[in-house]
Amino acid sequence: MSRPQRRSILARLEEAQEEERRRIAADLHDDSIQVITAADLRLAALDRMLEDPALKREVAEIHQTLQLAVDRLRKLLFELLPPAFDREGLSTALETYVAHREPAIEFSVKDELEGEPPEEIRRTLFRMGQEAINNALKHAGATRLDVVLSPQDGGTSLLVADDGRGFDVEGLGRPAPGHIGLPTMLERASLGGGWCHIDSTPGGGTTVQVWLPASPVASGEQPR
């Protein structure tokens, strides 16, 4: 199978995944969150009718549980369909995602692009950036995160660097807790006609750089 054919397959898979994310996000918003919110409103009405302090404490605890469920569902909703992605472009979407995902972390997003990449590229870069960011925040124990978008070799480069605990990149070929998504990123970039470099050492942080071409790679052409 030629590289353009593989990239075409990747594009269709990406679009199918995004459509499924949109469907799930709509179901969460219009069904699950609304049902829990309605139950919470009825609980508040019940609370106003109660006089027993013990029962009112029980109701308050149930209210907190329902609020926690709604908060978690809204977080999942944001993971599935970040609102800034379609409206404000790639760099703003990444910045909003980091700020929402971990408000306390120190981070920067530097945009050196002259314009937005094509939709297919923008979507793939965002999801790969999301994976790198999640890995840094969830598994690496990072306190600092830097994201850079830049033009390179006629395509777009995305770099995500963190100051977390790092890991041995030689083990990427073997499944390991916390790094399952990184080998997938390598394959995803290759299918898109680009590349993904992961540089990390134990205790030395991690840098992930992804490059994707602006247009399909000609048959037989190899990514850099």
Tab-separated table of C-alpha atoms in Angstrom:
chain	number	residue	atom	x	y	z
A	1	MET	CA	0.000	0.000	0.000
A	2	SER	CA	1.408	3.398	-1.005
A	3	ARG	CA	1.884	6.184	1.511
A	4	PRO	CA	-0.865	8.373	-0.062
A	5	GLN	CA	-3.267	5.435	0.279
A	6	ARG	CA	-2.270	4.953	3.912
A	7	ARG	CA	-2.748	8.660	4.568
A	8	SER	CA	-6.176	8.553	2.944
A	9	ILE	CA	-7.136	5.673	5.230
A	10	LEU	CA	-5.842	7.622	8.234
A	11	ALA	CA	-7.896	10.666	7.213
A	12	ARG	CA	-11.063	8.567	6.996
A	13	LEU	CA	-10.327	6.947	10.357
A	14	GLU	CA	-9.676	10.356	11.937
A	15	GLU	CA	-12.955	11.720	10.592
A	16	ALA	CA	-14.854	8.644	11.796
A	17	GLN	CA	-13.302	9.036	15.253
A	18	GLU	CA	-14.186	12.732	15.393
A	19	GLU	CA	-17.755	12.009	14.331
A	20	GLU	CA	-18.045	9.386	17.065
A	21	ARG	CA	-16.618	11.842	19.606
A	22	ARG	CA	-19.190	14.438	18.532
A	23	ARG	CA	-21.993	11.904	18.886
A	24	ILE	CA	-20.879	10.790	22.353
A	25	ALA	CA	-20.383	14.410	23.442
A	26	ALA	CA	-23.902	15.302	22.294
A	27	ASP	CA	-25.334	12.310	24.148
A	28	LEU	CA	-23.488	13.291	27.325
A	29	HIS	CA	-24.691	16.886	27.124
A	30	ASP	CA	-28.272	16.264	26.054
A	31	ASP	CA	-28.933	13.105	28.062
A	32	SER	CA	-26.663	12.127	30.958
A	33	ILE	CA	-25.814	15.608	32.265
A	34	GLN	CA	-29.391	16.835	31.858
A	35	VAL	CA	-30.809	13.825	33.722
A	36	ILE	CA	-28.408	14.268	36.650
A	37	THR	CA	-29.080	18.010	36.758
A	38	ALA	CA	-32.839	17.388	36.841
A	39	ALA	CA	-32.401	14.895	39.684
A	40	ASP	CA	-30.319	17.447	41.589
A	41	LEU	CA	-33.037	20.087	41.190
A	42	ARG	CA	-35.639	17.691	42.577
A	43	LEU	CA	-33.279	16.918	45.435
A	44	ALA	CA	-33.012	20.644	46.210
A	45	ALA	CA	-36.811	20.879	46.287
A	46	LEU	CA	-36.923	17.917	48.664
A	47	ASP	CA	-34.315	19.543	50.892
A	48	ARG	CA	-36.529	22.611	51.321
A	49	MET	CA	-39.326	20.413	52.643
A	50	LEU	CA	-37.177	18.609	55.201
A	51	GLU	CA	-36.751	19.705	58.780
A	52	ASP	CA	-34.761	16.793	60.229
A	53	PRO	CA	-31.062	17.893	60.373
A	54	ALA	CA	-29.836	14.328	59.843
A	55	LEU	CA	-31.903	13.963	56.672
A	56	LYS	CA	-30.764	17.360	55.429
A	57	ARG	CA	-27.129	16.253	55.883
A	58	GLU	CA	-27.845	13.111	53.862
A	59	VAL	CA	-29.408	15.210	51.113
A	60	ALA	CA	-26.382	17.531	51.121
A	61	GLU	CA	-24.045	14.546	50.672
A	62	ILE	CA	-26.137	13.221	47.784
A	63	HIS	CA	-26.053	16.696	46.223
A	64	GLN	CA	-22.241	16.727	46.428
A	65	THR	CA	-22.096	13.287	44.794
A	66	LEU	CA	-24.329	14.415	41.937
A	67	GLN	CA	-22.247	17.560	41.438
A	68	LEU	CA	-19.088	15.444	41.305
A	69	ALA	CA	-20.690	13.227	38.653
A	70	VAL	CA	-21.659	16.268	36.559
A	71	ASP	CA	-18.168	17.759	36.898
A	72	ARG	CA	-16.570	14.512	35.724
A	73	LEU	CA	-18.951	14.220	32.794
A	74	ARG	CA	-18.236	17.811	31.765
A	75	LYS	CA	-14.515	17.086	31.947
A	76	LEU	CA	-15.038	14.070	29.694
A	77	LEU	CA	-17.151	16.238	27.383
A	78	PHE	CA	-14.271	18.705	27.119
A	79	GLU	CA	-11.806	15.874	26.383
A	80	LEU	CA	-14.022	14.608	23.590
A	81	LEU	CA	-14.825	17.952	21.989
A	82	PRO	CA	-12.811	20.974	23.170
A	83	PRO	CA	-14.930	24.031	22.307
A	84	ALA	CA	-12.004	26.174	21.118
A	85	PHE	CA	-10.856	23.677	18.485
A	86	ASP	CA	-13.370	24.517	15.747
A	87	ARG	CA	-13.801	28.188	16.642
A	88	GLU	CA	-10.380	29.565	17.485
A	89	GLY	CA	-7.688	27.457	15.860
A	90	LEU	CA	-5.028	24.958	16.857
A	91	SER	CA	-2.836	26.986	19.224
A	92	THR	CA	-5.788	28.395	21.173
A	93	ALA	CA	-7.344	24.933	21.387
A	94	LEU	CA	-4.121	23.510	22.833
A	95	GLU	CA	-3.761	26.418	25.263
A	96	THR	CA	-7.372	26.094	26.409
A	97	TYR	CA	-6.966	22.346	26.763
A	98	VAL	CA	-3.908	22.617	29.027
A	99	ALA	CA	-5.509	25.344	31.153
A	100	HIS	CA	-8.675	23.287	31.573
A	101	ARG	CA	-6.875	19.973	32.084
A	102	GLU	CA	-4.518	21.251	34.795
A	103	PRO	CA	-5.113	24.880	35.845
A	104	ALA	CA	-2.207	24.873	38.340
A	105	ILE	CA	0.564	23.904	35.915
A	106	GLU	CA	3.002	26.464	34.523
A	107	PHE	CA	2.830	26.339	30.735
A	108	SER	CA	3.354	28.244	27.514
A	109	VAL	CA	1.982	27.807	24.000
A	110	LYS	CA	4.032	29.488	21.275
A	111	ASP	CA	2.476	29.806	17.822
A	112	GLU	CA	4.961	30.544	15.018
A	113	LEU	CA	2.613	29.504	12.202
A	114	GLU	CA	1.579	32.025	9.569
A	115	GLY	CA	-1.845	30.440	9.229
A	116	GLU	CA	-3.914	27.448	10.240
A	117	PRO	CA	-2.910	24.035	8.827
A	118	PRO	CA	-5.481	22.174	6.720
A	119	GLU	CA	-8.326	20.707	8.766
A	120	GLU	CA	-7.064	17.121	8.485
A	121	ILE	CA	-3.601	18.133	9.731
A	122	ARG	CA	-4.994	20.398	12.439
A	123	ARG	CA	-7.208	17.632	13.773
A	124	THR	CA	-4.402	15.057	13.832
A	125	LEU	CA	-1.927	17.444	15.460
A	126	PHE	CA	-4.431	18.404	18.132
A	127	ARG	CA	-5.173	14.796	19.078
A	128	MET	CA	-1.464	13.926	19.135
A	129	GLY	CA	-0.745	17.038	21.193
A	130	GLN	CA	-3.573	16.043	23.515
A	131	GLU	CA	-1.950	12.632	23.994
A	132	ALA	CA	1.467	14.136	24.742
A	133	ILE	CA	-0.051	16.652	27.171
A	134	ASN	CA	-2.079	13.974	28.948
A	135	ASN	CA	1.010	11.811	29.309
A	136	ALA	CA	2.971	14.719	30.824
A	137	LEU	CA	0.212	15.669	33.254
A	138	LYS	CA	-1.051	12.249	34.241
A	139	HIS	CA	2.071	10.094	34.291
A	140	ALA	CA	5.191	12.267	34.228
A	141	GLY	CA	4.472	14.450	37.250
A	142	ALA	CA	5.379	17.552	35.232
A	143	THR	CA	5.267	21.041	36.763
A	144	ARG	CA	6.145	22.867	33.534
A	145	LEU	CA	4.856	22.312	30.006
A	146	ASP	CA	5.898	24.093	26.807
A	147	VAL	CA	4.136	23.731	23.462
A	148	VAL	CA	5.504	25.130	20.193
A	149	LEU	CA	3.810	25.169	16.780
A	150	SER	CA	6.075	26.073	13.883
A	151	PRO	CA	6.422	25.721	10.100
A	152	GLN	CA	9.047	23.191	9.067
A	153	ASP	CA	10.028	21.644	5.728
A	154	GLY	CA	6.770	22.663	4.074
A	155	GLY	CA	4.676	21.150	6.862
A	156	THR	CA	3.774	21.767	10.474
A	157	SER	CA	5.758	20.866	13.573
A	158	LEU	CA	4.256	20.413	17.030
A	159	LEU	CA	6.621	20.187	19.985
A	160	VAL	CA	5.526	19.344	23.533
A	161	ALA	CA	8.204	19.460	26.248
A	162	ASP	CA	7.765	18.759	29.950
A	163	ASP	CA	9.994	18.715	33.030
A	164	GLY	CA	8.551	15.467	34.383
A	165	ARG	CA	10.267	12.326	35.560
A	166	GLY	CA	11.033	11.049	32.061
A	167	PHE	CA	11.496	7.424	31.042
A	168	ASP	CA	13.679	5.086	29.002
A	169	VAL	CA	12.650	5.474	25.355
A	170	GLU	CA	14.257	2.118	24.536
A	171	GLY	CA	11.246	0.519	26.202
A	172	LEU	CA	8.680	2.169	23.914
A	173	GLY	CA	8.300	-1.010	21.896
A	174	ARG	CA	7.059	-2.815	24.997
A	175	PRO	CA	3.735	-1.975	26.642
A	176	ALA	CA	4.301	0.046	29.808
A	177	PRO	CA	1.935	1.770	32.218
A	178	GLY	CA	1.532	5.424	31.296
A	179	HIS	CA	3.126	5.236	27.859
A	180	ILE	CA	0.646	3.145	25.865
A	181	GLY	CA	-0.321	6.141	23.703
A	182	LEU	CA	3.230	7.058	22.682
A	183	PRO	CA	3.860	4.101	20.322
A	184	THR	CA	0.470	4.862	18.770
A	185	MET	CA	1.651	8.422	18.102
A	186	LEU	CA	4.663	7.088	16.183
A	187	GLU	CA	2.430	5.002	13.929
A	188	ARG	CA	-0.143	7.766	13.545
A	189	ALA	CA	2.489	10.233	12.357
A	190	SER	CA	3.964	7.689	9.950
A	191	LEU	CA	0.546	6.969	8.449
A	192	GLY	CA	0.109	10.706	7.954
A	193	GLY	CA	3.323	10.888	5.932
A	194	GLY	CA	5.266	12.510	8.755
A	195	TRP	CA	7.256	11.542	11.818
A	196	CYS	CA	7.198	11.625	15.585
A	197	HIS	CA	10.378	11.884	17.672
A	198	ILE	CA	10.317	11.168	21.405
A	199	ASP	CA	13.317	12.222	23.477
A	200	SER	CA	13.372	11.327	27.166
A	201	THR	CA	15.656	10.125	29.937
A	202	PRO	CA	14.738	9.040	33.465
A	203	GLY	CA	14.667	12.197	35.581
A	204	GLY	CA	15.242	14.432	32.563
A	205	GLY	CA	11.774	15.234	31.276
A	206	THR	CA	10.285	14.353	27.895
A	207	THR	CA	10.113	16.111	24.536
A	208	VAL	CA	7.697	14.933	21.864
A	209	GLN	CA	7.932	16.450	18.388
A	210	VAL	CA	5.503	15.651	15.604
A	211	TRP	CA	5.840	16.766	11.999
A	212	LEU	CA	3.158	16.379	9.346
A	213	PRO	CA	3.290	17.525	5.721
A	214	ALA	CA	0.814	20.091	4.452
A	215	SER	CA	-0.262	17.823	1.601
A	216	PRO	CA	-0.236	14.089	0.876
A	217	VAL	CA	3.183	12.556	0.340
A	218	ALA	CA	3.865	11.316	-3.157
A	219	SER	CA	4.078	7.570	-3.663
A	220	GLY	CA	7.508	6.265	-2.761
A	221	GLU	CA	8.527	9.421	-0.892
A	222	GLN	CA	9.811	8.807	2.607
A	223	PRO	CA	9.109	11.022	5.609
A	224	ARG	CA	12.093	12.740	7.163
